[in-house]
JSON list of C-alpha atoms in Angstrom, two decimals:
[
{"chain": "H", "resi": 116, "resn": "MET", "atom": "CA", "xyz": [-14.73, 11.83, 2.01]},
{"chain": "H", "resi": 117, "resn": "SER", "atom": "CA", "xyz": [-18.33, 10.67, 2.36]},
{"chain": "H", "resi": 118, "resn": "LYS", "atom": "CA", "xyz": [-18.59, 9.95, -1.38]},
{"chain": "H", "resi": 119, "resn": "SER", "atom": "CA", "xyz": [-15.40, 7.83, -1.31]},
{"chain": "H", "resi": 120, "resn": "PHE", "atom": "CA", "xyz": [-16.65, 5.98, 1.76]},
{"chain": "H", "resi": 121, "resn": "THR", "atom": "CA", "xyz": [-19.95, 5.20, 0.06]},
{"chain": "H", "resi": 122, "resn": "ARG", "atom": "CA", "xyz": [-18.22, 3.92, -3.06]},
{"chain": "H", "resi": 123, "resn": "LEU", "atom": "CA", "xyz": [-16.02, 1.63, -0.97]},
{"chain": "H", "resi": 124, "resn": "ALA", "atom": "CA", "xyz": [-19.06, 0.23, 0.80]},
{"chain": "H", "resi": 125, "resn": "VAL", "atom": "CA", "xyz": [-20.78, -0.48, -2.51]},
{"chain": "H", "resi": 126, "resn": "MET", "atom": "CA", "xyz": [-17.69, -2.27, -3.85]},
{"chain": "H", "resi": 127, "resn": "ALA", "atom": "CA", "xyz": [-17.46, -4.38, -0.70]},
{"chain": "H", "resi": 128, "resn": "ILE", "atom": "CA", "xyz": [-21.11, -5.42, -0.99]},
{"chain": "H", "resi": 129, "resn": "ALA", "atom": "CA", "xyz": [-20.66, -6.22, -4.68]},
{"chain": "H", "resi": 130, "resn": "ALA", "atom": "CA", "xyz": [-17.68, -8.45, -3.86]},
{"chain": "H", "resi": 131, "resn": "THR", "atom": "CA", "xyz": [-19.81, -10.32, -1.35]},
{"chain": "H", "resi": 132, "resn": "VAL", "atom": "CA", "xyz": [-22.56, -10.97, -3.89]},
{"chain": "H", "resi": 133, "resn": "ALA", "atom": "CA", "xyz": [-20.12, -12.03, -6.61]},
{"chain": "H", "resi": 134, "resn": "ALA", "atom": "CA", "xyz": [-18.26, -14.51, -4.44]},
{"chain": "H", "resi": 135, "resn": "GLY", "atom": "CA", "xyz": [-21.42, -16.21, -3.16]},
{"chain": "H", "resi": 136, "resn": "PRO", "atom": "CA", "xyz": [-21.86, -18.48, -0.12]},
{"chain": "H", "resi": 137, "resn": "ALA", "atom": "CA", "xyz": [-18.13, -19.12, 0.29]},
{"chain": "H", "resi": 138, "resn": "LEU", "atom": "CA", "xyz": [-17.79, -15.69, 1.93]},
{"chain": "H", "resi": 139, "resn": "ALA", "atom": "CA", "xyz": [-19.66, -16.98, 4.96]},
{"chain": "H", "resi": 140, "resn": "GLU", "atom": "CA", "xyz": [-16.48, -18.75, 6.00]},
{"chain": "H", "resi": 141, "resn": "GLY", "atom": "CA", "xyz": [-14.43, -15.55, 6.18]},
{"chain": "H", "resi": 142, "resn": "GLU", "atom": "CA", "xyz": [-14.45, -12.36, 8.21]},
{"chain": "H", "resi": 143, "resn": "TRP", "atom": "CA", "xyz": [-14.99, -8.69, 7.42]},
{"chain": "H", "resi": 144, "resn": "SER", "atom": "CA", "xyz": [-12.81, -5.96, 8.86]},
{"chain": "H", "resi": 145, "resn": "ALA", "atom": "CA", "xyz": [-12.42, -2.21, 8.45]},
{"chain": "H", "resi": 146, "resn": "ASN", "atom": "CA", "xyz": [-9.63, 0.25, 9.10]},
{"chain": "H", "resi": 147, "resn": "VAL", "atom": "CA", "xyz": [-9.14, 3.99, 9.33]},
{"chain": "H", "resi": 148, "resn": "ALA", "atom": "CA", "xyz": [-5.95, 6.02, 9.70]},
{"chain": "H", "resi": 149, "resn": "LEU", "atom": "CA", "xyz": [-4.66, 9.56, 9.99]},
{"chain": "H", "resi": 150, "resn": "THR", "atom": "CA", "xyz": [-1.13, 10.19, 8.75]},
{"chain": "H", "resi": 151, "resn": "SER", "atom": "CA", "xyz": [1.00, 13.31, 8.69]},
{"chain": "H", "resi": 152, "resn": "ASP", "atom": "CA", "xyz": [1.99, 12.57, 5.05]},
{"chain": "H", "resi": 153, "resn": "TYR", "atom": "CA", "xyz": [0.80, 9.76, 2.78]},
{"chain": "H", "resi": 154, "resn": "LYS", "atom": "CA", "xyz": [3.89, 8.49, 0.98]},
{"chain": "H", "resi": 155, "resn": "PHE", "atom": "CA", "xyz": [3.87, 5.76, -1.66]},
{"chain": "H", "resi": 156, "resn": "ARG", "atom": "CA", "xyz": [7.26, 4.16, -2.17]},
{"chain": "H", "resi": 157, "resn": "GLY", "atom": "CA", "xyz": [8.94, 7.14, -0.60]},
{"chain": "H", "resi": 158, "resn": "ILE", "atom": "CA", "xyz": [7.12, 9.84, -2.58]},
{"chain": "H", "resi": 159, "resn": "SER", "atom": "CA", "xyz": [4.42, 12.05, -1.05]},
{"chain": "H", "resi": 160, "resn": "GLN", "atom": "CA", "xyz": [0.95, 11.65, -2.55]},
{"chain": "H", "resi": 161, "resn": "THR", "atom": "CA", "xyz": [-0.48, 14.60, -0.60]},
{"chain": "H", "resi": 162, "resn": "ASP", "atom": "CA", "xyz": [2.10, 17.33, -1.27]},
{"chain": "H", "resi": 163, "resn": "GLY", "atom": "CA", "xyz": [3.37, 16.84, 2.29]},
{"chain": "H", "resi": 164, "resn": "ALA", "atom": "CA", "xyz": [-0.03, 17.42, 3.92]},
{"chain": "H", "resi": 165, "resn": "PRO", "atom": "CA", "xyz": [-1.83, 15.22, 6.50]},
{"chain": "H", "resi": 166, "resn": "MET", "atom": "CA", "xyz": [-4.49, 12.86, 5.17]},
{"chain": "H", "resi": 167, "resn": "VAL", "atom": "CA", "xyz": [-7.22, 10.47, 6.31]},
{"chain": "H", "resi": 168, "resn": "SER", "atom": "CA", "xyz": [-7.58, 7.01, 4.75]},
{"chain": "H", "resi": 169, "resn": "GLY", "atom": "CA", "xyz": [-9.66, 3.91, 5.31]},
{"chain": "H", "resi": 170, "resn": "GLY", "atom": "CA", "xyz": [-10.78, 0.62, 3.87]},
{"chain": "H", "resi": 171, "resn": "PHE", "atom": "CA", "xyz": [-12.70, -2.63, 4.08]},
{"chain": "H", "resi": 172, "resn": "ASP", "atom": "CA", "xyz": [-11.39, -6.18, 3.79]},
{"chain": "H", "resi": 173, "resn": "TRP", "atom": "CA", "xyz": [-12.79, -9.67, 3.68]},
{"chain": "H", "resi": 174, "resn": "ALA", "atom": "CA", "xyz": [-10.42, -12.55, 4.46]},
{"chain": "H", "resi": 175, "resn": "SER", "atom": "CA", "xyz": [-10.56, -16.32, 4.84]},
{"chain": "H", "resi": 176, "resn": "ASP", "atom": "CA", "xyz": [-7.71, -18.65, 5.75]},
{"chain": "H", "resi": 177, "resn": "SER", "atom": "CA", "xyz": [-6.05, -18.27, 2.34]},
{"chain": "H", "resi": 178, "resn": "PHE", "atom": "CA", "xyz": [-7.91, -15.59, 0.34]},
{"chain": "H", "resi": 179, "resn": "TYR", "atom": "CA", "xyz": [-8.66, -11.91, 0.76]},
{"chain": "H", "resi": 180, "resn": "VAL", "atom": "CA", "xyz": [-10.35, -9.10, -1.14]},
{"chain": "H", "resi": 181, "resn": "GLY", "atom": "CA", "xyz": [-10.60, -5.47, -0.18]},
{"chain": "H", "resi": 182, "resn": "THR", "atom": "CA", "xyz": [-10.76, -1.80, -0.99]},
{"chain": "H", "resi": 183, "resn": "TRP", "atom": "CA", "xyz": [-8.89, 1.18, 0.44]},
{"chain": "H", "resi": 184, "resn": "ALA", "atom": "CA", "xyz": [-9.19, 4.92, -0.20]},
{"chain": "H", "resi": 185, "resn": "SER", "atom": "CA", "xyz": [-7.22, 8.03, 0.61]},
{"chain": "H", "resi": 186, "resn": "GLY", "atom": "CA", "xyz": [-7.17, 11.67, -0.32]},
{"chain": "H", "resi": 187, "resn": "VAL", "atom": "CA", "xyz": [-4.31, 12.76, -2.59]},
{"chain": "H", "resi": 188, "resn": "ASP", "atom": "CA", "xyz": [-2.96, 15.99, -4.03]},
{"chain": "H", "resi": 189, "resn": "PHE", "atom": "CA", "xyz": [-1.05, 15.73, -7.31]},
{"chain": "H", "resi": 190, "resn": "GLY", "atom": "CA", "xyz": [-1.44, 19.38, -8.22]},
{"chain": "H", "resi": 191, "resn": "ASP", "atom": "CA", "xyz": [-3.64, 18.58, -11.24]},
{"chain": "H", "resi": 192, "resn": "GLY", "atom": "CA", "xyz": [-7.05, 18.38, -9.59]},
{"chain": "H", "resi": 193, "resn": "THR", "atom": "CA", "xyz": [-6.75, 14.73, -8.58]},
{"chain": "H", "resi": 194, "resn": "SER", "atom": "CA", "xyz": [-8.06, 14.40, -5.03]},
{"chain": "H", "resi": 195, "resn": "THR", "atom": "CA", "xyz": [-8.92, 10.73, -4.47]},
{"chain": "H", "resi": 196, "resn": "GLU", "atom": "CA", "xyz": [-7.19, 7.35, -4.71]},
{"chain": "H", "resi": 197, "resn": "ILE", "atom": "CA", "xyz": [-9.17, 4.12, -4.48]},
{"chain": "H", "resi": 198, "resn": "ASP", "atom": "CA", "xyz": [-7.38, 0.76, -4.44]},
{"chain": "H", "resi": 199, "resn": "ILE", "atom": "CA", "xyz": [-9.15, -2.52, -5.20]},
{"chain": "H", "resi": 200, "resn": "TYR", "atom": "CA", "xyz": [-7.22, -5.71, -4.50]},
{"chain": "H", "resi": 201, "resn": "ALA", "atom": "CA", "xyz": [-7.44, -9.46, -4.06]},
{"chain": "H", "resi": 202, "resn": "GLY", "atom": "CA", "xyz": [-4.94, -12.18, -3.29]},
{"chain": "H", "resi": 203, "resn": "PHE", "atom": "CA", "xyz": [-4.00, -15.56, -1.85]},
{"chain": "H", "resi": 204, "resn": "THR", "atom": "CA", "xyz": [-1.90, -16.18, 1.27]},
{"chain": "H", "resi": 205, "resn": "PRO", "atom": "CA", "xyz": [-0.70, -19.81, 1.21]},
{"chain": "H", "resi": 206, "resn": "THR", "atom": "CA", "xyz": [1.99, -21.18, 3.50]},
{"chain": "H", "resi": 207, "resn": "VAL", "atom": "CA", "xyz": [4.81, -23.21, 1.95]},
{"chain": "H", "resi": 208, "resn": "GLY", "atom": "CA", "xyz": [7.15, -24.71, 4.50]},
{"chain": "H", "resi": 209, "resn": "VAL", "atom": "CA", "xyz": [8.34, -21.90, 6.77]},
{"chain": "H", "resi": 210, "resn": "PHE", "atom": "CA", "xyz": [7.32, -19.18, 4.29]},
{"chain": "H", "resi": 211, "resn": "ASP", "atom": "CA", "xyz": [4.07, -17.21, 4.36]},
{"chain": "H", "resi": 212, "resn": "LEU", "atom": "CA", "xyz": [3.28, -16.13, 0.81]},
{"chain": "H", "resi": 213, "resn": "ASP", "atom": "CA", "xyz": [1.13, -13.30, -0.54]},
{"chain": "H", "resi": 214, "resn": "ILE", "atom": "CA", "xyz": [0.18, -13.37, -4.23]},
{"chain": "H", "resi": 215, "resn": "GLY", "atom": "CA", "xyz": [-2.34, -11.02, -5.76]},
{"chain": "H", "resi": 216, "resn": "ALA", "atom": "CA", "xyz": [-3.31, -8.05, -7.88]},
{"chain": "H", "resi": 217, "resn": "ILE", "atom": "CA", "xyz": [-4.22, -4.44, -7.14]},
{"chain": "H", "resi": 218, "resn": "TYR", "atom": "CA", "xyz": [-5.93, -1.76, -9.22]},
{"chain": "H", "resi": 219, "resn": "TYR", "atom": "CA", "xyz": [-5.07, 1.87, -8.41]},
{"chain": "H", "resi": 220, "resn": "LEU", "atom": "CA", "xyz": [-7.99, 4.10, -9.38]},
{"chain": "H", "resi": 221, "resn": "TYR", "atom": "CA", "xyz": [-8.02, 7.92, -9.43]},
{"chain": "H", "resi": 222, "resn": "PRO", "atom": "CA", "xyz": [-11.66, 8.73, -10.30]},
{"chain": "H", "resi": 223, "resn": "ASP", "atom": "CA", "xyz": [-11.27, 12.51, -10.65]},
{"chain": "H", "resi": 224, "resn": "ALA", "atom": "CA", "xyz": [-7.90, 12.54, -12.44]},
{"chain": "H", "resi": 225, "resn": "PRO", "atom": "CA", "xyz": [-7.46, 14.21, -15.84]},
{"chain": "H", "resi": 226, "resn": "ASP", "atom": "CA", "xyz": [-8.06, 11.87, -18.79]},
{"chain": "H", "resi": 227, "resn": "GLU", "atom": "CA", "xyz": [-4.59, 12.33, -20.27]},
{"chain": "H", "resi": 228, "resn": "PRO", "atom": "CA", "xyz": [-2.18, 10.89, -19.48]},
{"chain": "H", "resi": 229, "resn": "GLU", "atom": "CA", "xyz": [-3.82, 7.86, -17.86]},
{"chain": "H", "resi": 230, "resn": "GLN", "atom": "CA", "xyz": [-3.23, 7.65, -14.11]},
{"chain": "H", "resi": 231, "resn": "ASN", "atom": "CA", "xyz": [-5.10, 4.43, -13.27]},
{"chain": "H", "resi": 232, "resn": "PHE", "atom": "CA", "xyz": [-2.92, 1.33, -13.35]},
{"chain": "H", "resi": 233, "resn": "VAL", "atom": "CA", "xyz": [-2.75, -2.34, -12.35]},
{"chain": "H", "resi": 234, "resn": "GLU", "atom": "CA", "xyz": [-0.04, -4.21, -10.48]},
{"chain": "H", "resi": 235, "resn": "LEU", "atom": "CA", "xyz": [0.56, -7.91, -9.92]},
{"chain": "H", "resi": 236, "resn": "TYR", "atom": "CA", "xyz": [2.53, -8.76, -6.80]},
{"chain": "H", "resi": 237, "resn": "ALA", "atom": "CA", "xyz": [4.11, -11.70, -4.99]},
{"chain": "H", "resi": 238, "resn": "GLY", "atom": "CA", "xyz": [5.97, -11.83, -1.71]},
{"chain": "H", "resi": 239, "resn": "GLY", "atom": "CA", "xyz": [7.09, -14.09, 1.07]},
{"chain": "H", "resi": 240, "resn": "SER", "atom": "CA", "xyz": [8.02, -13.72, 4.74]},
{"chain": "H", "resi": 241, "resn": "THR", "atom": "CA", "xyz": [9.38, -15.90, 7.51]},
{"chain": "H", "resi": 242, "resn": "THR", "atom": "CA", "xyz": [10.79, -15.71, 11.02]},
{"chain": "H", "resi": 243, "resn": "VAL", "atom": "CA", "xyz": [14.50, -16.32, 11.59]},
{"chain": "H", "resi": 244, "resn": "GLY", "atom": "CA", "xyz": [15.32, -17.51, 15.08]},
{"chain": "H", "resi": 245, "resn": "GLU", "atom": "CA", "xyz": [12.77, -16.39, 17.63]},
{"chain": "H", "resi": 246, "resn": "PHE", "atom": "CA", "xyz": [12.42, -12.69, 16.85]},
{"chain": "H", "resi": 247, "resn": "LEU", "atom": "CA", "xyz": [13.61, -11.58, 13.41]},
{"chain": "H", "resi": 248, "resn": "ASP", "atom": "CA", "xyz": [10.89, -11.32, 10.75]},
{"chain": "H", "resi": 249, "resn": "ILE", "atom": "CA", "xyz": [12.17, -10.92, 7.19]},
{"chain": "H", "resi": 250, "resn": "GLY", "atom": "CA", "xyz": [10.36, -10.55, 3.88]},
{"chain": "H", "resi": 251, "resn": "ALA", "atom": "CA", "xyz": [10.83, -9.95, 0.18]},
{"chain": "H", "resi": 252, "resn": "SER", "atom": "CA", "xyz": [8.39, -8.98, -2.56]},
{"chain": "H", "resi": 253, "resn": "ILE", "atom": "CA", "xyz": [8.10, -7.98, -6.20]},
{"chain": "H", "resi": 254, "resn": "ALA", "atom": "CA", "xyz": [5.39, -6.04, -8.03]},
{"chain": "H", "resi": 255, "resn": "TYR", "atom": "CA", "xyz": [4.91, -5.67, -11.77]},
{"chain": "H", "resi": 256, "resn": "SER", "atom": "CA", "xyz": [2.79, -3.24, -13.78]},
{"chain": "H", "resi": 257, "resn": "PRO", "atom": "CA", "xyz": [2.37, -3.68, -17.54]},
{"chain": "H", "resi": 258, "resn": "GLU", "atom": "CA", "xyz": [1.55, 0.04, -17.83]},
{"chain": "H", "resi": 259, "resn": "PHE", "atom": "CA", "xyz": [2.53, 2.12, -14.82]},
{"chain": "H", "resi": 260, "resn": "TYR", "atom": "CA", "xyz": [1.17, 5.45, -13.59]},
{"chain": "H", "resi": 261, "resn": "TYR", "atom": "CA", "xyz": [1.17, 8.29, -16.12]},
{"chain": "H", "resi": 262, "resn": "GLU", "atom": "CA", "xyz": [1.58, 5.84, -19.03]},
{"chain": "H", "resi": 263, "resn": "THR", "atom": "CA", "xyz": [5.27, 5.30, -18.28]},
{"chain": "H", "resi": 264, "resn": "GLY", "atom": "CA", "xyz": [5.37, 1.73, -19.59]},
{"chain": "H", "resi": 265, "resn": "GLN", "atom": "CA", "xyz": [6.32, -1.46, -17.77]},
{"chain": "H", "resi": 266, "resn": "ALA", "atom": "CA", "xyz": [7.58, -1.08, -14.21]},
{"chain": "H", "resi": 267, "resn": "PHE", "atom": "CA", "xyz": [8.88, -3.32, -11.43]},
{"chain": "H", "resi": 268, "resn": "TYR", "atom": "CA", "xyz": [9.14, -2.75, -7.71]},
{"chain": "H", "resi": 269, "resn": "TYR", "atom": "CA", "xyz": [11.43, -4.88, -5.51]},
{"chain": "H", "resi": 270, "resn": "ALA", "atom": "CA", "xyz": [11.33, -4.68, -1.71]},
{"chain": "H", "resi": 271, "resn": "LEU", "atom": "CA", "xyz": [13.07, -6.18, 1.32]},
{"chain": "H", "resi": 272, "resn": "SER", "atom": "CA", "xyz": [11.92, -5.82, 4.91]},
{"chain": "H", "resi": 273, "resn": "ALA", "atom": "CA", "xyz": [12.96, -6.82, 8.42]},
{"chain": "H", "resi": 274, "resn": "GLY", "atom": "CA", "xyz": [11.40, -6.36, 11.83]},
{"chain": "H", "resi": 275, "resn": "VAL", "atom": "CA", "xyz": [12.09, -7.18, 15.47]},
{"chain": "H", "resi": 276, "resn": "PRO", "atom": "CA", "xyz": [10.08, -6.72, 18.67]},
{"chain": "H", "resi": 277, "resn": "LEU", "atom": "CA", "xyz": [11.36, -4.32, 21.31]},
{"chain": "H", "resi": 278, "resn": "GLY", "atom": "CA", "xyz": [10.06, -5.67, 24.58]},
{"chain": "H", "resi": 279, "resn": "GLU", "atom": "CA", "xyz": [6.37, -6.49, 24.81]},
{"chain": "H", "resi": 280, "resn": "SER", "atom": "CA", "xyz": [4.92, -3.25, 23.47]},
{"chain": "H", "resi": 281, "resn": "PHE", "atom": "CA", "xyz": [7.09, -1.92, 20.64]},
{"chain": "H", "resi": 282, "resn": "GLY", "atom": "CA", "xyz": [8.43, -3.07, 17.31]},
{"chain": "H", "resi": 283, "resn": "LEU", "atom": "CA", "xyz": [11.23, -1.84, 15.07]},
{"chain": "H", "resi": 284, "resn": "ASP", "atom": "CA", "xyz": [11.17, -2.40, 11.31]},
{"chain": "H", "resi": 285, "resn": "ALA", "atom": "CA", "xyz": [13.10, -1.34, 8.23]},
{"chain": "H", "resi": 286, "resn": "THR", "atom": "CA", "xyz": [12.32, -1.57, 4.53]},
{"chain": "H", "resi": 287, "resn": "VAL", "atom": "CA", "xyz": [14.17, -0.83, 1.32]},
{"chain": "H", "resi": 288, "resn": "GLY", "atom": "CA", "xyz": [12.63, -0.80, -2.14]},
{"chain": "H", "resi": 289, "resn": "TYR", "atom": "CA", "xyz": [13.78, -0.27, -5.69]},
{"chain": "H", "resi": 290, "resn": "SER", "atom": "CA", "xyz": [11.58, 1.04, -8.51]},
{"chain": "H", "resi": 291, "resn": "ALA", "atom": "CA", "xyz": [12.68, 0.21, -12.05]},
{"chain": "H", "resi": 292, "resn": "GLY", "atom": "CA", "xyz": [10.95, 1.04, -15.32]},
{"chain": "H", "resi": 293, "resn": "ASP", "atom": "CA", "xyz": [11.22, 2.15, -18.92]},
{"chain": "H", "resi": 294, "resn": "GLU", "atom": "CA", "xyz": [13.41, 5.25, -19.03]},
{"chain": "H", "resi": 295, "resn": "ASP", "atom": "CA", "xyz": [12.41, 5.87, -22.66]},
{"chain": "H", "resi": 296, "resn": "GLU", "atom": "CA", "xyz": [8.83, 6.39, -21.43]},
{"chain": "H", "resi": 297, "resn": "GLY", "atom": "CA", "xyz": [9.90, 8.83, -18.73]},
{"chain": "H", "resi": 298, "resn": "PHE", "atom": "CA", "xyz": [10.29, 6.44, -15.78]},
{"chain": "H", "resi": 299, "resn": "VAL", "atom": "CA", "xyz": [13.05, 7.36, -13.32]},
{"chain": "H", "resi": 300, "resn": "ASP", "atom": "CA", "xyz": [14.61, 4.45, -11.39]},
{"chain": "H", "resi": 301, "resn": "TYR", "atom": "CA", "xyz": [15.15, 5.13, -7.69]},
{"chain": "H", "resi": 302, "resn": "THR", "atom": "CA", "xyz": [15.53, 3.56, -4.24]},
{"chain": "H", "resi": 303, "resn": "ASP", "atom": "CA", "xyz": [13.29, 4.26, -1.24]},
{"chain": "H", "resi": 304, "resn": "TYR", "atom": "CA", "xyz": [13.75, 3.28, 2.38]},
{"chain": "H", "resi": 305, "resn": "SER", "atom": "CA", "xyz": [12.11, 3.61, 5.78]},
{"chain": "H", "resi": 306, "resn": "VAL", "atom": "CA", "xyz": [12.82, 2.85, 9.43]},
{"chain": "H", "resi": 307, "resn": "GLY", "atom": "CA", "xyz": [9.90, 2.77, 11.82]},
{"chain": "H", "resi": 308, "resn": "LEU", "atom": "CA", "xyz": [8.90, 2.33, 15.44]},
{"chain": "H", "resi": 309, "resn": "THR", "atom": "CA", "xyz": [5.45, 0.86, 16.11]},
{"chain": "H", "resi": 310, "resn": "THR", "atom": "CA", "xyz": [3.27, 0.23, 19.14]},
{"chain": "H", "resi": 311, "resn": "SER", "atom": "CA", "xyz": [-0.39, -0.32, 20.08]},
{"chain": "H", "resi": 312, "resn": "ALA", "atom": "CA", "xyz": [-2.51, 0.97, 22.94]},
{"chain": "H", "resi": 313, "resn": "GLU", "atom": "CA", "xyz": [-6.23, 1.10, 23.71]},
{"chain": "H", "resi": 314, "resn": "GLY", "atom": "CA", "xyz": [-7.12, -0.39, 20.33]},
{"chain": "H", "resi": 315, "resn": "PHE", "atom": "CA", "xyz": [-5.04, 2.09, 18.33]},
{"chain": "H", "resi": 316, "resn": "ASP", "atom": "CA", "xyz": [-1.85, 1.44, 16.35]},
{"chain": "H", "resi": 317, "resn": "PHE", "atom": "CA", "xyz": [0.88, 4.08, 16.33]},
{"chain": "H", "resi": 318, "resn": "ASP", "atom": "CA", "xyz": [3.65, 4.33, 13.76]},
{"chain": "H", "resi": 319, "resn": "LEU", "atom": "CA", "xyz": [6.57, 6.77, 13.76]},
{"chain": "H", "resi": 320, "resn": "ARG", "atom": "CA", "xyz": [9.05, 6.42, 10.91]},
{"chain": "H", "resi": 321, "resn": "TYR", "atom": "CA", "xyz": [11.64, 8.09, 8.75]},
{"chain": "H", "resi": 322, "resn": "VAL", "atom": "CA", "xyz": [11.00, 7.76, 5.01]},
{"chain": "H", "resi": 323, "resn": "GLY", "atom": "CA", "xyz": [13.33, 8.81, 2.22]},
{"chain": "H", "resi": 324, "resn": "THR", "atom": "CA", "xyz": [14.62, 8.14, -1.29]},
{"chain": "H", "resi": 325, "resn": "ASP", "atom": "CA", "xyz": [17.85, 8.61, -3.21]},
{"chain": "H", "resi": 326, "resn": "LEU", "atom": "CA", "xyz": [16.24, 11.15, -5.54]},
{"chain": "H", "resi": 327, "resn": "ASP", "atom": "CA", "xyz": [18.16, 14.43, -5.74]},
{"chain": "H", "resi": 328, "resn": "ASP", "atom": "CA", "xyz": [15.27, 16.62, -4.55]},
{"chain": "H", "resi": 329, "resn": "ASP", "atom": "CA", "xyz": [14.31, 14.44, -1.56]},
{"chain": "H", "resi": 330, "resn": "ASP", "atom": "CA", "xyz": [15.65, 15.13, 1.94]},
{"chain": "H", "resi": 331, "resn": "GLY", "atom": "CA", "xyz": [13.45, 12.51, 3.61]},
{"chain": "H", "resi": 332, "resn": "SER", "atom": "CA", "xyz": [10.90, 13.14, 6.34]},
{"chain": "H", "resi": 333, "resn": "ILE", "atom": "CA", "xyz": [9.52, 11.83, 9.62]},
{"chain": "H", "resi": 334, "resn": "ILE", "atom": "CA", "xyz": [5.93, 10.56, 9.37]},
{"chain": "H", "resi": 335, "resn": "PHE", "atom": "CA", "xyz": [3.50, 9.81, 12.20]},
{"chain": "H", "resi": 336, "resn": "THR", "atom": "CA", "xyz": [0.42, 7.64, 11.69]},
{"chain": "H", "resi": 337, "resn": "ILE", "atom": "CA", "xyz": [-2.37, 6.64, 14.04]},
{"chain": "H", "resi": 338, "resn": "ALA", "atom": "CA", "xyz": [-4.68, 3.84, 12.89]},
{"chain": "H", "resi": 339, "resn": "ARG", "atom": "CA", "xyz": [-7.50, 1.67, 14.16]},
{"chain": "H", "resi": 340, "resn": "ALA", "atom": "CA", "xyz": [-8.74, -1.66, 12.86]},
{"chain": "H", "resi": 341, "resn": "MET", "atom": "CA", "xyz": [-12.34, -2.73, 13.46]}
]
């Protein structure tokens, strides 16, 4: 954990130097979280075990760059995931857009097959009426995890406040790729209840997929932004 944290800090400092004086107009933030099971698009990355994660971000009015790390357990000796990302967040009419790229890095993974991969993503969100937040996004990888060829991920989301303290949200996503390279198309979904208190964010949700060997699970996460 300490080694991953140090590497994240070095990357954050390097991003500051590379971007130059323009960074003075933005703000730094950090986050840390404890979750009962880290799931990525409905699939556990920790073999169902709890895990700690954290990251650093720099953001201006329309640009952000950041890093995030978590422990993982793929059963092959891989123990760490580090994500490096950057993007733009322009507003067009009533839509808030998010366009960027992310690099998923597994520094202690076996060399073959390749586990590191890049994704490009674009999404938009807006508020319908006074309360309903809706969003849609797409991600594309020219060479997905485990060298399974091109892959796409499509997602829809919706959320509403419940009183002044709670929120309810739902998401559904669809992963599609090259079946000849071993990719299995599937749908994932989640329904969550969120709240905040004393500077902490709490998230309780049900996450599942339509894969034959997945019965879904309830996940609890506590997080803090700084």
